[in-house]
Every structure is written in C-alpha cells, then in structure tokens.
C-alpha cells in the first residue's frame, strides 16, 4: 500500500491515503524528523512555540543591555525551546541612508549583530553569519544572514534586519544557541562512495527502492531541537531523494556511514480543476464556459498559442481543424495513466469552439486543471505579486493518480488523485487547486535569512489564497460531493485560537486562515472592498516574506503596515491587525497577578491586583472594558463572581473613571472561602469583543489563595543553603541529583528569571531541563507537627513539566503522593503540558496523607525517555498548621479520623495520639489482630493482614502498611516512568 505524501490537504479521510508500508520510516509533514542515526530519545518539535513578552526573559542581562543600547520602547517574542528572541520590534533605530544604500543597511545590520550576539545568537561569533540577501521591495529593506559554524551552514539558523524610513525597526532571529559538534575522528570516504552508501540507506529506510538520490554538495550542521530545548547538533551531508508521488525528501546523512540523520519531506499537497467547458468550483454547482488562455494548439498546419482571451490567429481565412491538448505557457497537464486528453475541433473564422469532456471524469479533470492553474496564476499576477519567482514558467500538473482523497504539490509539479466513492477527483475541486498553489506562493515569497517555511502557517497561507479568490470562508466545497466545506475559516460563534487549536498542520493552519479572513472583514469594513483587499494582500505578502511561523506573522504584518520605521508608536492599521490576532489567541497584551497567597487570618475578601503588559492605549478597540473574576472554593462550590474593580486605573495607579481604558493594573476585592482555599480566574473583556483569561497555563488554569489563621511550623526563603539546614536530595538510580540551591536567571527556556523573593531559590536543573527517563527529588528535614491535625504546605512554585501521562511532578508527605500535575482526559492526546510562566502560590493539604507527629515534605519528578522541560523551582516554602484543628481537644475536625480528647493514646483499640483510628500496620496490636509489626508486617512472623505466619509464609518485600515509605513510593513511580513512553 503506497503512503500518500505528508503535507496533505485532508486528514485521514480514508485509510489508504495515509497508510505506511511495513518498513518505511515515519516522517512528519514537512518538519525535520530525526532518524535512528541521530541518536536522540525524543521527537523533534513540529512547530516553534513562541512566548510574547513573558517575565521569564524580561530580566535577562542580554535583553536589558539591548534596551540600554536601543531605547526602552521595544518588545520581543521568544522561542521557548532555544531562548532566542524570534522577533524584536519597537521604536526603531536611526539608520540614515539605509533605504537608498544597501551597503549602509548592511553596515548597520552587522554592527547590531556584533553588538548583541549574546541576545540574538548565544555562543556564536559575528563571523559565523554570512550575508545572503539585501533587498528593497518599495516598502521595507530586508537584510538577511545565514548562520554557519566551522564553515558549515547551520540548517534553519538565520538573523534578519528590517529597515523602513531609514530606521532599523524589526530584528528576527532563528539562530541556534551554543552550536557545538561531537568530536569526530573517523576517516571519511570519497564523496562518490558516501553517495552510494546514502542512496542504499535512504532507499531502504524510506521504502523508496528505486528512487534517485542527489548529493547537494558541501556539509551542514543539523540542529536537533525538541519542544523542550536543543538536543544537540550533527555534521551532515545534504542530499535529496525523489520518490515522485510517494514523496520527495531533503535528507541529511552521516559523513562517514551515509546513514540518514534526519529527513524533511518537501512535497506540498494540493488540488485543482481545469476545463474549457469548466466547472463552477465543483461539478455539482454547474458548468461555466471559460476561455483557454495561453494554450498550445495546431491549426492550419502550424503551431500557435492562444492569447489571454483564448483567441488564436492563423494564416488563411478558411475554416480549419484545430488540434488542442492540455499544454500551454503556464501549465502542462499529464494524465497519470498515460491517456493525455486532446481534441480536434472545427473552427470557423470569427467563430468559437467548445471542448467539452463533462461526461468523462478523468478527461474532465485534465481540462479543469489546465483552466484553474491559469486562473490562480492570473489572480496572483494581478492582485498578489506580479514578480513572484516562477510565476510565468510552465508548471507540470499530473492528473488521475491512482490514490485516494488527496493531491500534492512538490515545488515542480502539482498532482491530483482520481475519484472514489468517498471523494471527488481532486482535479475537479477548484478550491483545492487554489489552495495547493498557495503553498508555492508561500515558498517563493520567503526572503532567505529573514523568513522561513513553516508547514502549519503554509496551510493557513494556502487557505487564505483560496478563500480570497472565491470570497467564501468555506474552503474545499465539493471535496466530498457535497456543498459542505473541507475547512471553515470563520465558524459561527467561535474562532480558531492559539494555542488551544494547535494540532496537525491543517488544524493549526486554521488559526492563521481564520485570522486573515477576519482581517479581510475589518479592512473591507473600514476601507471598502477595493482598498481593503489591496491592503490585505499587501500585508499578506509581507507576512509571507519575513515570517518564520504563525506568531511571528503578527509582527511582520505590523512591520509591513508601518509608515515610519518605529513600531513603538503604532501603525496605520495596528488596531485591526492586533485586535484580530488577539481574538485568535495571539494577543500582545497579557498580564499576571500581584496578590498574596495566604491571608494569615479569616477574611471575607482580599485585595488582588491584575497587572497588565503590552496594552495599547492608541486603539479604542484594544481597551479593556471589563475585568472580572470567576471564583470557587477549594472544592467545586461557586463563590460570588463579578467585576474586580468598578474603577479603572492609569499607568500611575490613579483612578480615572470606569469609562477610561485600563493601561496598567486593576485592583479589587476577591471574595474568599471561609478558612480554606479559594480558586479564581481573572477574565478580561476587550472593547473589540475578545476575551483573555489568566493564568496562562492550561494544565492549572486557576490561581489559589488561602484564607485562614495558620501557625508556622517550618519556613524557609532559601536565602541560606537549605541542604546545610537538613534538606536532602537524591535520584532513583543513585546518580548526581539535578536539584541545586541557586540564583535563577531565566537562562533555561522555561526557568524563572529571578527568585520570587530575595535572590535564591531551590531549582531542579537550573539553566536547563531535567534528565530523561529519571527520578529525582528534594525534601525537607523531618518537621514536628505536634498535636496539630490540619497541616499544610504553602509555597511559591515555577513548574515546567510534560503531561503526567508522560512525566510526573509529585508532592509527597512522608513518601505518600499528595499532588501530581494534570493529564489530558482520555481519549484526548496527552499534550496538557504544565508550564508556569510566573511564580504561582500553591496550598497543599498534608494531614490526611500521613500519620504520626512528624512530616517530611518532598517534591519529586519522574520522567519518561521523551520530552523534557525545566522542572521544579521552589521559593518561600512554609509548612503551617490550622490552630483550630487540635488533636486531643475532643472535637473531631474535618482532617481527623477520631478525637477522644484525653483518652487518645497509642494503645490497643484507642484513638491514636495523631487522631487516626486503629489500623493494621501501626505497630500496636488491637482487638482482632494476632500481631502488628508495623512496617515489618509481611517480612516477619506477622502478615500484612496482622495475622501470625510461619517462616515459610513470609514472602518478598511489601511496601504496604502505615503511610508508606519514601522508598516504596519512589519505586512505584519508577515503574510508571519506565512503562510510559513519549508519543511518537
């Protein structure tokens, strides 16, 4: 069974379209896919995760030095895996002459590159960057550099500088940090021998046994980057294997063995229709007689070409027989089964002929593909970019391929699949051809060293081209023989949003497509259809040229719209652009909570402050008109919800009336649960109708506050060495622990930029990620809880960990788990990553999870072999007790199993002195028990059921009894860690 190319128009409409052969490597759609020779244990990332203006980077020394040099009015978005700023934009830097003189622009770009390498490309030298572009498109001058290391180009590494009105106002970087290659002492074969080895390996591993392999020459550095960070770098030889309809791949092979280290499929999938007697989007909508432009024909014994209107000229004035096939200046149609359609038609002077293949689906598809390629090229030439590279070259279109429900475009040819009972012949669905040609538009527009091709964005780019041609937000009508769209960019009563709707590339692409459909709507509303559409397509082309993914396209749309080279003062249509992106989850405005974690006394309300970042006071549509909250107690009972404050405040905290825009912060009183935990979610409503909620963490979407009087039993702010004060740390296999007492600096992609208070914190793997397939923990010394029976730990947390289906972050009390990070609810995929972006207060109840009068609190993480993040960071840890819950006062509280007052005793059948009931395993022989050896039950003459047993009955180790031990709990988690595997 043949596997269809990967960047597909449709997801799994039929099993045959996406089935893999039994020996073929699994390759993700147009993303770099590591193979066995890469020697890594987790998948490479499928998209670049970007954080806008997070606190995790605002305090970095390199960023602060840039602001000191360039001025304070700059913002940045950050690649969370590499820590490199993907885009920097702001007030602009004067660069006189840079628009008119390419040399001046290059000089300025090189100077800023050299001055801020620690920010733009940590660990690199200025000489590692080679100039590859310096172009002016009448609006923006773009200067692009590609990254090298040791003379080898680093795949995907680049830094771009953008100038407008003689000001440098946007900088973009996808440079790779700390590029270093493993030591290499192996003898290399001759290049011809290497090609032979690579050919055999690629043909076998990709199940393309007869496909040719081409050596592209030279050597490159391949970065291996997962969602959690850089895994390493490999030197490789770049090659290409072309499997035709089964896939074309860029491959990077080992310089000695020829083994593929990584591959990327380059086919782009699409659909199209062409006919002289054409169709109206798809056959069921009816037929349209269309001229056949730029077609090669034979008439009067000579070859001729029709003009734009399909008019052909011949030398005699007699009626002639015209022979036509489906080839012309801009497209050549080839039938996949070798039956290229052609016709002989009688043509009178001054008359017309109609080629009608509507009764024959395979021939009809060939005719329609011819027409629709000409239609989409004419639209791009007229409205998008008349200078698009390759637009006027002949494109090959293969039609009627014997595969199902798909089509693809590989940069050389577009390919359409035959009809099935499920799906229309994809050469007969006009939207599909428009969509697939959109991939070519995207790839052709990219400015090398400034923009990059991103598969998910390209799906949205292609959908956007199609819907702008049809004027219909429903893309792909007719694909399933119905008028239902294949994808709807403007679903009723909802929007495609980032990151909620990130998925496979077509689904993620809907975020871009939906955003640009809404920008179209806004620009048409404010400028009218003609000017609105013209500006839309101008912004669209600018985004295609310079973006590296969907988040960066927001900045590049603003850069294209800018009129003075200073993004800090806004752009002419900033409000439409920012507001629309914001409604799709990419809002530059964000915020965090400034509030206490515990009140220390019983209160009905407590003041909270919502601090906002990136709010734009220039746009009335981007003003916050309401800040509210949703609150509940620690269980599920709802508390009164409402507006946080009736008065908005300006940047200085001065009340300015409820009708004014909120620029900096909102203050208000939050209703609190009585003597317990309150969970709350601030919710902002913007004047454009968009909404935002805090905190920005889908795995833990509510803040906590504890209201009630407490007594501190043990507290530390980590300003002195905790390990010298009795804290301990360890690992499951005895290896060195990654936990350290340190000063956080945000150097890790998901690490805090500073301690919550003071200078120091307790951090797991500071500056990096926790190790794969490992267990490690840190824990307090034993803490005397006395007669308190409601004991809690309250602390500040900055946690970054994978979904608990893969990696488990756990809090323990005497070895028993009391809290664990969340997992997605089945059957949803396990991708509910817990990534805090601020210090979060957390209260965890301990008493019901341990027995006795001492507790040791632990923080543990067990990882699988796959994706890793930064792990735990702890600050201001306090173990506290509720002074109103006392064991021995004769009043049974909610956390006590019993309380007999003075009669409490660690004696048979009594309520114990920790207010727990008698139980097997507590070391006290009660009525009904033969014996009780405590934790030795099952390993002694006493069984785990407190029954006498002989030596022959004594089995292996038993972790049961009592509250358990830390060692037993860790062993259990180790087993989980070994069984759970990272998703492929």
Short mmCIF file of N, CA and C in Angstrom, two decimals, residues 460-569:
data_model
loop_
_atom_site.label_atom_id
_atom_site.label_comp_id
_atom_site.label_asym_id
_atom_site.label_seq_id
_atom_site.Cartn_x
_atom_site.Cartn_y
_atom_site.Cartn_z
N UNK A 460 -2.36 27.62 6.41
CA UNK A 460 -3.20 28.80 6.54
C UNK A 460 -3.00 29.78 5.41
N UNK A 461 -1.75 29.95 4.97
CA UNK A 461 -1.46 30.82 3.82
C UNK A 461 -2.21 30.33 2.59
N UNK A 462 -2.17 29.01 2.35
CA UNK A 462 -2.81 28.44 1.17
C UNK A 462 -4.33 28.56 1.26
N UNK A 463 -4.90 28.31 2.43
CA UNK A 463 -6.34 28.50 2.60
C UNK A 463 -6.73 29.95 2.36
N UNK A 464 -5.89 30.87 2.83
CA UNK A 464 -6.19 32.30 2.69
C UNK A 464 -6.22 32.70 1.22
N UNK A 465 -5.29 32.20 0.42
CA UNK A 465 -5.32 32.50 -1.01
C UNK A 465 -6.61 31.98 -1.63
N UNK A 466 -7.00 30.75 -1.29
CA UNK A 466 -8.19 30.15 -1.89
C UNK A 466 -9.45 30.93 -1.54
N UNK A 467 -9.62 31.29 -0.27
CA UNK A 467 -10.87 31.95 0.12
C UNK A 467 -10.93 33.38 -0.37
N UNK A 468 -9.78 34.01 -0.58
CA UNK A 468 -9.80 35.35 -1.17
C UNK A 468 -10.15 35.30 -2.65
N UNK A 469 -9.84 34.20 -3.29
CA UNK A 469 -10.24 34.05 -4.70
C UNK A 469 -11.73 33.75 -4.84
N UNK A 470 -12.28 32.97 -3.91
CA UNK A 470 -13.69 32.60 -4.01
C UNK A 470 -14.61 33.55 -3.26
N UNK A 471 -14.05 34.32 -2.30
CA UNK A 471 -14.88 35.17 -1.48
C UNK A 471 -15.74 34.40 -0.49
N UNK A 472 -15.34 33.18 -0.16
CA UNK A 472 -16.13 32.28 0.68
C UNK A 472 -15.20 31.71 1.75
N UNK A 473 -15.56 31.88 3.03
CA UNK A 473 -14.71 31.39 4.11
C UNK A 473 -14.71 29.87 4.20
N UNK A 474 -15.62 29.20 3.52
CA UNK A 474 -15.64 27.75 3.47
C UNK A 474 -14.74 27.26 2.35
N UNK A 475 -13.64 26.59 2.68
CA UNK A 475 -12.65 26.15 1.69
C UNK A 475 -12.84 24.67 1.38
N UNK A 476 -12.86 24.34 0.09
CA UNK A 476 -12.89 22.94 -0.33
C UNK A 476 -14.29 22.37 -0.50
N UNK A 477 -15.25 23.22 -0.84
CA UNK A 477 -16.60 22.69 -1.09
C UNK A 477 -16.56 21.75 -2.29
N UNK A 478 -17.29 20.63 -2.19
CA UNK A 478 -17.32 19.66 -3.26
C UNK A 478 -16.37 18.50 -3.09
N UNK A 479 -15.47 18.60 -2.11
CA UNK A 479 -14.47 17.54 -1.94
C UNK A 479 -15.16 16.20 -1.68
N UNK A 480 -16.21 16.23 -0.85
CA UNK A 480 -16.94 15.01 -0.53
C UNK A 480 -18.27 14.93 -1.29
N UNK A 481 -18.32 15.53 -2.46
CA UNK A 481 -19.51 15.53 -3.32
C UNK A 481 -20.66 16.35 -2.72
N UNK A 482 -20.40 17.14 -1.69
CA UNK A 482 -21.44 17.96 -1.10
C UNK A 482 -20.96 19.41 -1.08
N UNK A 483 -21.88 20.31 -0.66
CA UNK A 483 -21.51 21.72 -0.56
C UNK A 483 -20.85 22.05 0.77
N UNK A 484 -20.68 21.07 1.63
CA UNK A 484 -20.02 21.31 2.91
C UNK A 484 -18.53 21.59 2.67
N UNK A 485 -17.97 22.57 3.38
CA UNK A 485 -16.55 22.86 3.16
C UNK A 485 -15.65 21.82 3.80
N UNK A 486 -14.49 21.67 3.23
CA UNK A 486 -13.47 20.82 3.84
C UNK A 486 -12.95 21.47 5.12
N UNK A 487 -12.79 22.81 5.09
CA UNK A 487 -12.38 23.58 6.27
C UNK A 487 -13.14 24.89 6.27
N UNK A 488 -13.62 25.29 7.43
CA UNK A 488 -14.35 26.55 7.57
C UNK A 488 -13.48 27.52 8.36
N UNK A 489 -13.06 28.61 7.72
CA UNK A 489 -12.17 29.57 8.37
C UNK A 489 -12.91 30.49 9.33
N UNK A 490 -14.21 30.59 9.19
CA UNK A 490 -14.98 31.51 10.02
C UNK A 490 -16.16 30.78 10.63
N UNK A 491 -15.91 29.82 11.54
CA UNK A 491 -17.01 29.04 12.11
C UNK A 491 -17.93 29.94 12.93
N UNK A 492 -19.22 29.68 12.91
CA UNK A 492 -20.16 30.53 13.66
C UNK A 492 -19.92 30.42 15.16
N UNK A 493 -19.94 31.57 15.82
CA UNK A 493 -19.88 31.66 17.28
C UNK A 493 -18.58 31.10 17.88
N UNK A 494 -17.51 31.04 17.09
CA UNK A 494 -16.24 30.58 17.63
C UNK A 494 -15.12 31.07 16.73
N UNK A 495 -13.90 30.98 17.22
CA UNK A 495 -12.72 31.33 16.44
C UNK A 495 -11.66 30.27 16.65
N UNK A 496 -10.83 30.06 15.64
CA UNK A 496 -9.67 29.19 15.79
C UNK A 496 -8.60 29.98 16.55
N UNK A 497 -8.15 29.47 17.71
CA UNK A 497 -7.27 30.25 18.56
C UNK A 497 -5.99 29.50 18.91
N UNK A 498 -4.95 30.30 19.15
CA UNK A 498 -3.64 29.84 19.59
C UNK A 498 -3.60 29.97 21.11
N UNK A 499 -3.15 28.95 21.87
CA UNK A 499 -2.65 27.65 21.43
C UNK A 499 -3.71 26.55 21.49
N UNK A 500 -4.95 26.91 21.83
CA UNK A 500 -5.97 25.88 22.05
C UNK A 500 -6.13 24.95 20.85
N UNK A 501 -6.06 25.50 19.63
CA UNK A 501 -6.36 24.70 18.44
C UNK A 501 -5.12 24.22 17.72
N UNK A 502 -3.96 24.28 18.35
CA UNK A 502 -2.76 23.70 17.74
C UNK A 502 -2.95 22.19 17.63
N UNK A 503 -2.69 21.64 16.48
CA UNK A 503 -2.81 20.20 16.25
C UNK A 503 -1.95 19.82 15.08
N UNK A 504 -2.47 18.94 14.21
CA UNK A 504 -1.72 18.66 12.98
C UNK A 504 -1.73 19.92 12.12
N UNK A 505 -0.89 19.95 11.08
CA UNK A 505 -0.61 21.22 10.41
C UNK A 505 -1.84 21.89 9.81
N UNK A 506 -2.82 21.11 9.30
CA UNK A 506 -4.00 21.73 8.71
C UNK A 506 -4.86 22.40 9.77
N UNK A 507 -4.99 21.73 10.93
CA UNK A 507 -5.76 22.33 12.01
C UNK A 507 -5.08 23.58 12.53
N UNK A 508 -3.76 23.52 12.76
CA UNK A 508 -3.05 24.70 13.23
C UNK A 508 -3.15 25.82 12.20
N UNK A 509 -3.10 25.46 10.92
CA UNK A 509 -3.19 26.46 9.86
C UNK A 509 -4.49 27.23 9.89
N UNK A 510 -5.55 26.64 10.45
CA UNK A 510 -6.83 27.35 10.55
C UNK A 510 -6.72 28.59 11.43
N UNK A 511 -5.77 28.60 12.37
CA UNK A 511 -5.58 29.79 13.20
C UNK A 511 -5.14 30.95 12.32
N UNK A 512 -4.16 30.71 11.44
CA UNK A 512 -3.73 31.75 10.51
C UNK A 512 -4.85 32.11 9.55
N UNK A 513 -5.46 31.09 8.93
CA UNK A 513 -6.50 31.35 7.95
C UNK A 513 -7.69 32.10 8.53
N UNK A 514 -8.13 31.70 9.74
CA UNK A 514 -9.24 32.39 10.38
C UNK A 514 -8.89 33.82 10.73
N UNK A 515 -7.64 34.04 11.17
CA UNK A 515 -7.20 35.40 11.50
C UNK A 515 -7.25 36.29 10.26
N UNK A 516 -6.73 35.81 9.16
CA UNK A 516 -6.65 36.65 7.96
C UNK A 516 -8.00 36.83 7.29
N UNK A 517 -8.93 35.88 7.47
CA UNK A 517 -10.29 36.12 7.00
C UNK A 517 -10.92 37.27 7.79
N UNK A 518 -10.67 37.31 9.09
CA UNK A 518 -11.23 38.38 9.92
C UNK A 518 -10.54 39.71 9.66
N UNK A 519 -9.22 39.70 9.36
CA UNK A 519 -8.56 40.95 8.97
C UNK A 519 -9.17 41.47 7.68
N UNK A 520 -9.43 40.57 6.74
CA UNK A 520 -10.11 40.95 5.50
C UNK A 520 -11.44 41.63 5.80
N UNK A 521 -12.22 41.04 6.69
CA UNK A 521 -13.52 41.61 7.04
C UNK A 521 -13.35 43.01 7.62
N UNK A 522 -12.38 43.21 8.52
CA UNK A 522 -12.18 44.52 9.13
C UNK A 522 -11.70 45.55 8.13
N UNK A 523 -10.76 45.18 7.28
CA UNK A 523 -10.24 46.14 6.30
C UNK A 523 -11.30 46.50 5.27
N UNK A 524 -12.09 45.54 4.84
CA UNK A 524 -13.20 45.85 3.93
C UNK A 524 -14.18 46.82 4.60
N UNK A 525 -14.44 46.59 5.88
CA UNK A 525 -15.38 47.45 6.61
C UNK A 525 -14.87 48.88 6.70
N UNK A 526 -13.59 49.05 6.97
CA UNK A 526 -13.04 50.39 7.21
C UNK A 526 -12.55 51.08 5.95
N UNK A 527 -12.13 50.33 4.93
CA UNK A 527 -11.55 50.92 3.72
C UNK A 527 -12.37 50.68 2.46
N UNK A 528 -13.35 49.80 2.55
CA UNK A 528 -14.09 49.41 1.36
C UNK A 528 -13.46 48.19 0.71
N UNK A 529 -14.23 47.47 -0.14
CA UNK A 529 -13.72 46.23 -0.71
C UNK A 529 -12.45 46.39 -1.54
N UNK A 530 -12.36 47.45 -2.37
CA UNK A 530 -11.21 47.58 -3.27
C UNK A 530 -9.94 47.89 -2.50
N UNK A 531 -9.95 48.98 -1.71
CA UNK A 531 -8.76 49.36 -0.96
C UNK A 531 -8.48 48.36 0.16
N UNK A 532 -9.54 47.83 0.77
CA UNK A 532 -9.35 46.86 1.84
C UNK A 532 -8.68 45.60 1.34
N UNK A 533 -9.11 45.10 0.17
CA UNK A 533 -8.49 43.89 -0.38
C UNK A 533 -7.06 44.15 -0.81
N UNK A 534 -6.79 45.33 -1.37
CA UNK A 534 -5.43 45.65 -1.80
C UNK A 534 -4.48 45.69 -0.60
N UNK A 535 -4.92 46.33 0.49
CA UNK A 535 -4.07 46.38 1.68
C UNK A 535 -3.92 44.99 2.28
N UNK A 536 -5.00 44.22 2.32
CA UNK A 536 -4.93 42.87 2.87
C UNK A 536 -3.84 42.07 2.17
N UNK A 537 -3.84 42.09 0.85
CA UNK A 537 -2.87 41.27 0.10
C UNK A 537 -1.46 41.83 0.23
N UNK A 538 -1.33 43.15 0.42
CA UNK A 538 -0.01 43.72 0.68
C UNK A 538 0.53 43.22 2.02
N UNK A 539 -0.31 43.23 3.05
CA UNK A 539 0.10 42.72 4.36
C UNK A 539 0.39 41.22 4.29
N UNK A 540 -0.43 40.51 3.54
CA UNK A 540 -0.29 39.06 3.36
C UNK A 540 1.08 38.73 2.76
N UNK A 541 1.47 39.44 1.71
CA UNK A 541 2.76 39.18 1.07
C UNK A 541 3.90 39.51 2.03
N UNK A 542 3.78 40.62 2.78
CA UNK A 542 4.82 40.97 3.74
C UNK A 542 4.99 39.89 4.79
N UNK A 543 3.87 39.34 5.26
CA UNK A 543 3.95 38.27 6.25
C UNK A 543 4.59 37.02 5.67
N UNK A 544 4.27 36.68 4.42
CA UNK A 544 4.85 35.51 3.77
C UNK A 544 6.36 35.66 3.63
N UNK A 545 6.80 36.87 3.30
CA UNK A 545 8.22 37.07 3.01
C UNK A 545 9.11 36.94 4.24
N UNK A 546 8.61 37.38 5.40
CA UNK A 546 9.51 37.55 6.53
C UNK A 546 9.16 36.73 7.77
N UNK A 547 8.01 36.07 7.78
CA UNK A 547 7.61 35.30 8.96
C UNK A 547 8.33 33.96 9.00
N UNK A 548 8.46 33.43 10.21
CA UNK A 548 9.02 32.08 10.37
C UNK A 548 7.98 31.12 10.93
N UNK A 549 6.83 31.64 11.35
CA UNK A 549 5.74 30.81 11.87
C UNK A 549 4.53 31.72 12.07
N UNK A 550 3.44 31.16 12.61
CA UNK A 550 2.22 31.94 12.77
C UNK A 550 2.38 33.08 13.77
N UNK A 551 2.97 32.87 14.98
CA UNK A 551 3.12 34.01 15.89
C UNK A 551 3.92 35.16 15.30
N UNK A 552 5.01 34.86 14.59
CA UNK A 552 5.82 35.95 14.04
C UNK A 552 5.10 36.70 12.93
N UNK A 553 4.08 36.08 12.31
CA UNK A 553 3.36 36.78 11.24
C UNK A 553 2.62 38.00 11.76
N UNK A 554 2.26 38.03 13.04
CA UNK A 554 1.64 39.22 13.63
C UNK A 554 2.60 40.41 13.55
N UNK A 555 3.84 40.19 13.97
CA UNK A 555 4.82 41.28 13.95
C UNK A 555 5.13 41.70 12.52
N UNK A 556 5.22 40.71 11.60
CA UNK A 556 5.56 41.05 10.22
C UNK A 556 4.40 41.76 9.51
N UNK A 557 3.16 41.46 9.89
CA UNK A 557 2.04 42.22 9.33
C UNK A 557 2.10 43.66 9.80
N UNK A 558 2.42 43.87 11.08
CA UNK A 558 2.57 45.24 11.59
C UNK A 558 3.75 45.94 10.93
N UNK A 559 4.86 45.21 10.74
CA UNK A 559 6.03 45.81 10.09
C UNK A 559 5.71 46.25 8.67
N UNK A 560 4.94 45.45 7.95
CA UNK A 560 4.55 45.82 6.59
C UNK A 560 3.63 47.03 6.59
N UNK A 561 2.78 47.12 7.58
CA UNK A 561 1.82 48.22 7.67
C UNK A 561 2.46 49.52 8.15
N UNK A 562 3.61 49.44 8.80
CA UNK A 562 4.24 50.60 9.42
C UNK A 562 4.59 51.68 8.38
N UNK A 563 4.57 52.94 8.82
CA UNK A 563 4.84 54.03 7.90
C UNK A 563 6.01 54.91 8.29
N UNK A 564 6.73 54.59 9.39
CA UNK A 564 7.84 55.46 9.77
C UNK A 564 9.02 54.74 10.38
N UNK A 565 9.04 53.40 10.33
CA UNK A 565 10.17 52.66 10.89
C UNK A 565 10.22 52.67 12.40
N UNK A 566 9.09 52.96 13.05
CA UNK A 566 9.02 52.98 14.50
C UNK A 566 7.75 52.27 14.94
N UNK A 567 7.89 51.02 15.36
CA UNK A 567 6.71 50.25 15.75
C UNK A 567 6.22 50.61 17.14
N UNK A 568 7.03 51.34 17.91
CA UNK A 568 6.58 51.70 19.25
C UNK A 568 5.48 52.74 19.23
N UNK A 569 5.32 53.47 18.12
CA UNK A 569 4.26 54.48 18.03
C UNK A 569 3.07 54.01 17.20
#
